[in-house]
Coordinates of C-alpha atoms and ligand atoms in Angstrom, one line a residue:
M62 CA 66.4 -57.2 -0.2
T63 CA 64.4 -57.0 2.0
S64 CA 60.8 -57.3 1.7
H65 CA 58.2 -55.2 2.3
S66 CA 54.4 -55.1 2.7
A67 CA 53.9 -51.9 3.9
T68 CA 52.2 -49.9 1.2
L69 CA 54.3 -47.1 0.9
I70 CA 52.1 -43.7 1.4
D71 CA 53.8 -41.3 -1.7
G72 CA 53.8 -38.1 0.1
K73 CA 54.8 -36.1 -2.7
A74 CA 52.6 -37.3 -5.4
I75 CA 49.8 -36.1 -2.6
A76 CA 51.1 -32.9 -2.1
R77 CA 51.9 -32.4 -5.6
G78 CA 48.2 -32.9 -6.2
V79 CA 46.9 -31.0 -3.4
T80 CA 49.4 -27.9 -5.4
E81 CA 47.8 -28.1 -7.8
T82 CA 44.2 -27.6 -6.6
I83 CA 45.5 -25.5 -4.6
R84 CA 46.7 -23.6 -8.2
Q85 CA 43.2 -24.3 -9.2
E86 CA 41.3 -21.6 -7.1
V87 CA 43.8 -19.1 -6.7
E88 CA 43.5 -19.4 -10.5
H89 CA 39.9 -18.9 -9.9
L90 CA 39.7 -15.9 -6.9
V91 CA 42.6 -14.3 -9.4
R92 CA 40.1 -14.5 -12.0
Q93 CA 36.7 -13.2 -9.7
G94 CA 38.6 -9.9 -8.7
H95 CA 41.0 -10.9 -5.7
T96 CA 44.0 -9.9 -4.5
V97 CA 46.7 -12.7 -5.1
P98 CA 47.2 -15.0 -2.3
G99 CA 50.5 -13.6 -0.8
L100 CA 52.6 -15.5 1.7
A101 CA 55.8 -13.2 4.0
V102 CA 58.4 -15.0 4.9
V103 CA 61.1 -14.1 7.7
L104 CA 63.8 -15.6 8.2
V105 CA 66.2 -14.3 10.9
G106 CA 69.8 -15.8 10.6
N107 CA 72.0 -17.6 7.8
D108 CA 71.3 -21.4 10.2
P109 CA 71.9 -23.9 6.3
A110 CA 68.7 -26.2 6.8
S111 CA 66.1 -22.6 7.6
E112 CA 67.3 -21.6 4.3
V113 CA 66.0 -24.6 2.8
Y114 CA 63.1 -24.2 4.1
V115 CA 62.5 -20.8 3.1
K116 CA 63.6 -21.2 0.0
N117 CA 61.7 -23.8 -0.7
K118 CA 58.7 -23.0 0.4
A119 CA 58.5 -19.6 -2.2
L120 CA 59.4 -22.2 -4.7
Q121 CA 56.5 -23.9 -3.9
T122 CA 54.0 -20.8 -3.6
H123 CA 55.4 -19.6 -6.7
H124 CA 54.3 -23.3 -7.9
A125 CA 50.5 -23.0 -6.2
G126 CA 50.6 -19.0 -8.0
M127 CA 50.7 -17.2 -5.0
R128 CA 53.4 -14.4 -4.5
S129 CA 56.1 -14.8 -2.0
F130 CA 57.8 -12.4 0.1
M131 CA 61.4 -13.0 1.4
H132 CA 62.6 -11.3 3.9
M133 CA 66.4 -12.4 4.9
L134 CA 67.6 -10.4 8.4
P135 CA 70.8 -10.9 9.9
Q136 CA 71.5 -13.1 12.9
S137 CA 72.0 -9.6 15.0
T138 CA 68.2 -8.2 14.5
S139 CA 67.2 -7.3 17.5
Q140 CA 62.8 -8.4 18.9
D141 CA 61.8 -5.3 18.5
E142 CA 63.7 -4.6 15.4
V143 CA 61.0 -8.3 14.2
L144 CA 58.1 -7.0 15.6
E145 CA 58.4 -4.0 13.9
L146 CA 58.4 -5.9 10.4
I147 CA 55.1 -8.4 11.9
A148 CA 53.5 -4.8 12.0
D149 CA 54.7 -3.9 8.8
L150 CA 53.3 -7.4 7.6
N151 CA 50.6 -7.3 9.3
K152 CA 49.0 -4.6 8.2
N153 CA 50.1 -5.0 4.3
P154 CA 46.7 -6.0 2.1
Q155 CA 49.4 -7.5 0.2
I156 CA 50.1 -9.8 2.4
H157 CA 47.8 -12.5 3.9
G158 CA 50.2 -14.5 5.5
V159 CA 53.2 -14.9 7.3
L160 CA 55.3 -16.4 9.0
V161 CA 58.9 -16.5 11.3
Q162 CA 61.0 -19.2 10.6
L163 CA 62.1 -21.6 14.2
P164 CA 64.7 -21.3 15.7
L165 CA 65.1 -18.0 16.1
P166 CA 68.5 -16.7 17.5
E167 CA 68.8 -16.8 20.8
Q168 CA 68.2 -12.5 21.7
I169 CA 64.5 -12.9 20.3
D170 CA 61.8 -14.9 22.1
P171 CA 60.1 -17.1 19.4
V172 CA 56.2 -17.4 22.0
T173 CA 56.0 -13.5 22.0
V174 CA 57.3 -12.8 18.2
T175 CA 54.3 -16.0 17.6
N176 CA 51.9 -14.0 18.8
A177 CA 52.7 -10.8 17.2
I178 CA 51.1 -12.4 14.0
L179 CA 47.6 -11.6 13.2
P180 CA 45.6 -14.7 13.8
I181 CA 44.5 -14.3 10.8
K182 CA 47.9 -14.3 9.2
D183 CA 49.5 -16.5 11.5
V184 CA 49.4 -19.1 9.1
D185 CA 51.8 -22.3 10.8
G186 CA 48.5 -21.9 13.7
L187 CA 51.1 -21.7 15.8
G188 CA 49.5 -18.2 17.6
E189 CA 47.8 -19.0 20.7
V190 CA 45.1 -17.9 19.3
N191 CA 45.0 -20.3 16.7
A192 CA 45.9 -23.2 19.0
G193 CA 42.9 -22.6 21.3
R194 CA 41.1 -22.4 18.3
L195 CA 42.6 -26.0 17.9
A196 CA 42.4 -27.6 21.5
L197 CA 38.8 -27.1 21.6
G198 CA 37.1 -28.3 18.8
M199 CA 36.9 -25.5 16.9
T200 CA 36.7 -25.6 13.2
D201 CA 37.6 -21.9 12.3
G202 CA 41.5 -22.2 13.9
I203 CA 44.1 -22.0 11.6
V204 CA 45.7 -25.5 11.9
P205 CA 49.7 -26.4 12.2
C206 CA 51.3 -27.2 8.7
T207 CA 52.8 -30.4 9.6
P208 CA 49.5 -32.2 11.1
L209 CA 47.4 -31.0 8.8
G210 CA 49.9 -32.3 5.6
C211 CA 49.9 -35.8 8.3
L212 CA 46.0 -35.8 8.8
K213 CA 45.7 -36.0 5.0
L214 CA 48.3 -38.4 4.4
L215 CA 46.0 -40.0 6.9
K216 CA 43.0 -39.6 5.2
S217 CA 44.9 -41.5 1.9
V218 CA 44.3 -44.3 3.5
H219 CA 41.1 -44.9 6.3
E220 CA 38.4 -43.1 5.2
D221 CA 37.0 -42.7 8.7
M222 CA 39.1 -43.2 11.6
T223 CA 36.6 -42.9 13.6
G224 CA 37.3 -45.4 17.7
M225 CA 40.9 -46.2 16.2
N226 CA 43.7 -46.1 18.7
A227 CA 46.0 -43.2 17.6
L228 CA 49.4 -43.2 19.2
V229 CA 51.6 -39.9 19.3
I230 CA 55.1 -40.5 19.9
G231 CA 56.3 -37.3 20.6
A232 CA 54.1 -34.2 22.3
S233 CA 55.6 -30.3 20.5
I234 CA 53.5 -27.3 20.3
L235 CA 55.0 -27.8 17.1
V236 CA 53.7 -30.8 16.0
G237 CA 52.4 -33.8 18.7
R238 CA 50.3 -31.6 21.1
P239 CA 48.5 -29.9 17.0
M240 CA 47.9 -33.6 15.9
A241 CA 46.9 -35.7 19.8
Q242 CA 43.9 -32.6 18.4
L243 CA 43.4 -33.7 15.4
L244 CA 43.4 -37.3 15.8
L245 CA 40.7 -36.7 18.6
K246 CA 38.5 -34.4 15.9
E247 CA 38.1 -37.5 13.8
N248 CA 37.0 -39.9 16.5
C249 CA 40.5 -41.6 17.8
T250 CA 41.0 -42.9 21.1
V251 CA 44.1 -41.0 21.4
T252 CA 47.1 -41.4 23.1
V253 CA 50.4 -38.3 23.5
A254 CA 53.4 -40.6 24.3
H255 CA 56.6 -37.8 25.3
I256 CA 60.1 -39.2 27.0
H257 CA 58.3 -40.0 30.3
T258 CA 56.1 -42.2 28.6
R259 CA 56.1 -45.7 30.2
D260 CA 57.0 -49.1 28.0
L261 CA 56.5 -47.6 25.1
P262 CA 57.0 -50.6 23.0
S263 CA 53.3 -52.2 24.5
L264 CA 51.7 -48.6 23.7
A265 CA 52.3 -48.9 20.0
R266 CA 51.4 -53.2 19.9
Q267 CA 47.2 -51.3 20.8
A268 CA 48.3 -48.5 18.2
D269 CA 46.2 -49.0 14.6
I270 CA 47.4 -45.5 13.5
I271 CA 51.0 -44.2 15.3
V272 CA 52.5 -40.3 14.4
V273 CA 56.2 -40.5 15.5
A274 CA 57.9 -36.7 16.2
T275 CA 60.5 -37.2 18.2
G276 CA 64.0 -36.7 15.9
K277 CA 65.1 -40.2 17.5
S278 CA 66.4 -42.1 14.3
G279 CA 65.1 -45.2 14.1
L280 CA 62.8 -45.0 17.7
V281 CA 60.4 -47.3 16.1
R282 CA 61.8 -50.7 16.2
G283 CA 59.3 -53.4 14.0
D284 CA 58.4 -55.1 17.2
W285 CA 56.4 -52.5 18.3
I286 CA 54.0 -52.6 15.3
K287 CA 50.4 -53.9 14.8
P288 CA 50.2 -55.7 12.2
G289 CA 48.9 -53.9 9.4
A290 CA 49.0 -51.4 11.4
T291 CA 49.4 -47.0 10.0
V292 CA 52.7 -45.7 11.2
I293 CA 53.5 -42.2 10.5
D294 CA 56.9 -40.7 10.2
V295 CA 57.6 -37.2 10.8
G296 CA 61.3 -36.9 11.8
I297 CA 64.3 -35.9 9.9
T298 CA 67.9 -36.8 11.1
R299 CA 70.3 -36.1 8.7
I300 CA 72.6 -39.1 9.7
M301 CA 76.3 -39.6 7.9
Q302 CA 76.8 -43.6 6.2
E303 CA 79.9 -45.7 6.0
N304 CA 81.0 -43.7 2.5
G305 CA 80.4 -40.7 3.7
R306 CA 78.1 -39.4 2.3
S307 CA 75.1 -38.3 4.6
R308 CA 71.2 -39.3 4.3
L309 CA 68.0 -38.3 5.7
V310 CA 66.2 -40.7 8.1
G311 CA 63.2 -40.7 10.2
D312 CA 61.9 -42.1 13.7
V313 CA 60.8 -45.2 12.5
N314 CA 63.4 -47.9 11.9
F315 CA 62.1 -48.6 8.1
E316 CA 63.3 -52.2 7.4
E317 CA 62.3 -53.5 10.4
V318 CA 58.3 -51.4 10.8
S319 CA 58.2 -51.9 6.9
K320 CA 57.2 -55.8 7.3
V321 CA 55.0 -55.0 9.9
A322 CA 53.1 -52.0 9.2
G323 CA 49.3 -51.4 6.1
Y324 CA 50.7 -48.5 5.4
L325 CA 53.9 -46.7 6.3
T326 CA 55.6 -43.2 5.3
P327 CA 59.1 -43.0 3.6
V328 CA 62.2 -40.2 4.9
P329 CA 62.3 -38.6 2.9
G330 CA 59.0 -38.5 0.5
G331 CA 56.6 -38.5 2.4
V332 CA 55.9 -36.2 5.7
G333 CA 57.9 -33.3 4.1
P334 CA 56.7 -32.2 0.7
M335 CA 53.3 -32.6 2.5
T336 CA 54.5 -29.6 5.9
I337 CA 54.4 -27.7 2.5
A338 CA 51.5 -28.3 1.1
G339 CA 49.4 -27.3 4.7
L340 CA 51.3 -24.2 4.1
L341 CA 49.4 -23.3 1.2
H342 CA 46.5 -24.8 1.6
N343 CA 46.7 -22.2 5.0
T344 CA 48.1 -19.3 3.2
L345 CA 45.2 -20.1 0.9
Q346 CA 42.8 -20.2 3.7
A347 CA 44.0 -17.2 5.4
A348 CA 43.7 -15.1 2.3
K349 CA 40.0 -16.7 1.7
L350 CA 39.2 -14.7 5.2
S351 CA 40.5 -11.4 4.7
Y352 CA 38.5 -11.4 1.3
R353 CA 36.3 -11.7 4.0
E354 CA 36.0 -8.6 5.4
Ligands
NAP477 N1 58.8 -33.9 7.9 C1 58.4 -32.3 8.7 O1 58.3 -31.2 7.5 C2 59.3 -32.3 9.6 C3 58.0 -30.9 10.5 C4 58.2 -30.6 11.1 C5 59.4 -31.4 12.9 N2 60.1 -31.9 11.4 C6 61.7 -33.4 12.3 O2 60.4 -34.4 13.7 C7 60.8 -34.9 14.6 C8 60.0 -33.6 15.3 O3 60.1 -33.0 15.4 P1 59.5 -31.0 17.2 O4 59.6 -30.0 16.8 O5 58.1 -31.8 17.1 O6 60.8 -31.9 18.6 P2 60.9 -31.7 19.4 O7 60.0 -29.5 19.8 O8 62.3 -31.3 19.8 O9 60.4 -32.2 19.7 C9 60.3 -34.3 20.3 C10 59.0 -34.3 21.3 O10 59.1 -35.8 21.3 C11 59.6 -37.0 22.7 N3 60.6 -37.7 22.1 C12 61.6 -37.3 22.7 N4 62.7 -38.4 22.1 C13 61.6 -39.3 22.3 C14 61.1 -40.7 22.6 N5 62.5 -41.4 23.2 N6 60.3 -41.3 23.3 C15 59.6 -40.7 23.5 N7 59.4 -39.6 23.0 C16 60.0 -38.3 23.1 C17 60.2 -34.9 23.2 O11 59.7 -35.5 24.5 P3 60.5 -34.6 25.6 O12 60.0 -33.1 25.6 O13 59.7 -34.6 27.1 O14 61.6 -34.0 25.9 C18 59.0 -34.9 22.8 O15 57.3 -34.0 23.4 C19 61.9 -33.5 13.9 O16 62.9 -34.5 13.7 C20 61.8 -32.7 13.1 O17 62.9 -32.8 12.3 C21 59.7 -32.9 10.2

């Protein structure tokens, strides 16, 4: 038996609440005569994990009362063909959000493709315009879904994060960098750690908030944690167990960290569901922006 002192943050329950609020707002907007918000998801190739992700995104989009348009393209699709499809989706008034599932096959440059999506439809928030708005501290851009979900989880336990020491471990475009920007906007003192960071454990021990997104399972150990700190575990790694079955684990050594942290997100059931909730939020935001045009 393990004794847990940390309170687990239930991402599944919080995501259900967010989805329900979005569903009600969608219903209200449609009753007022607006077009049903529509999300187009483009998947190139047949990566099994990506297929699961996009199917789940489509399902949740329906749950929120929005329309989902799936575009499944073969592995051999050229970059020009993807760009042509994006140009069509950009023009289509039924579609308010466009998401191209990453990773893409090697013949396609993800930066070119991401930047081809109209900023107003860039629901992943990864294009230069939205990333730039976030970096400038502007509030009218679209924020990447996973950091947006992490922020919502943090806000579920901290009404005000002003002055808190926040450590973001991992500096990817998808998670770490936008997460650091969001925490800065919450008036945290933010440190971003990456592969070259020296003495990560001692940085971690000073943090009131840790968000870890590295894909290195079990990286964050119990003796790195300031007692009572809040730890958000973004990592997802599938590991094989001795019984031959696989399971998902995060970047946190759960057994150790749960004994010291004040709040902790589990894997699965923490950040994962909030990423999809963030996508639904962004699709609704994109639809509302289009209604104003
Ligand atoms: N739950 C969700 O919905 C969700 C969403 C997105 C991602 N994820 C998961 O989150 C993890 C990270 O995803 P990502 O897209 O951000 O990955 P990524 O692009 O590979 O970035 C990982 C980052 O972590 C840094 N890093 C790697 N090992 C480190 C170490 N030992 N110490 C400190 N920093 C280290 C890397 O530094 P360098 O660049 O210097 O190598 C890089 O900045 C993955 O497990 C992914 O599956 C989950």
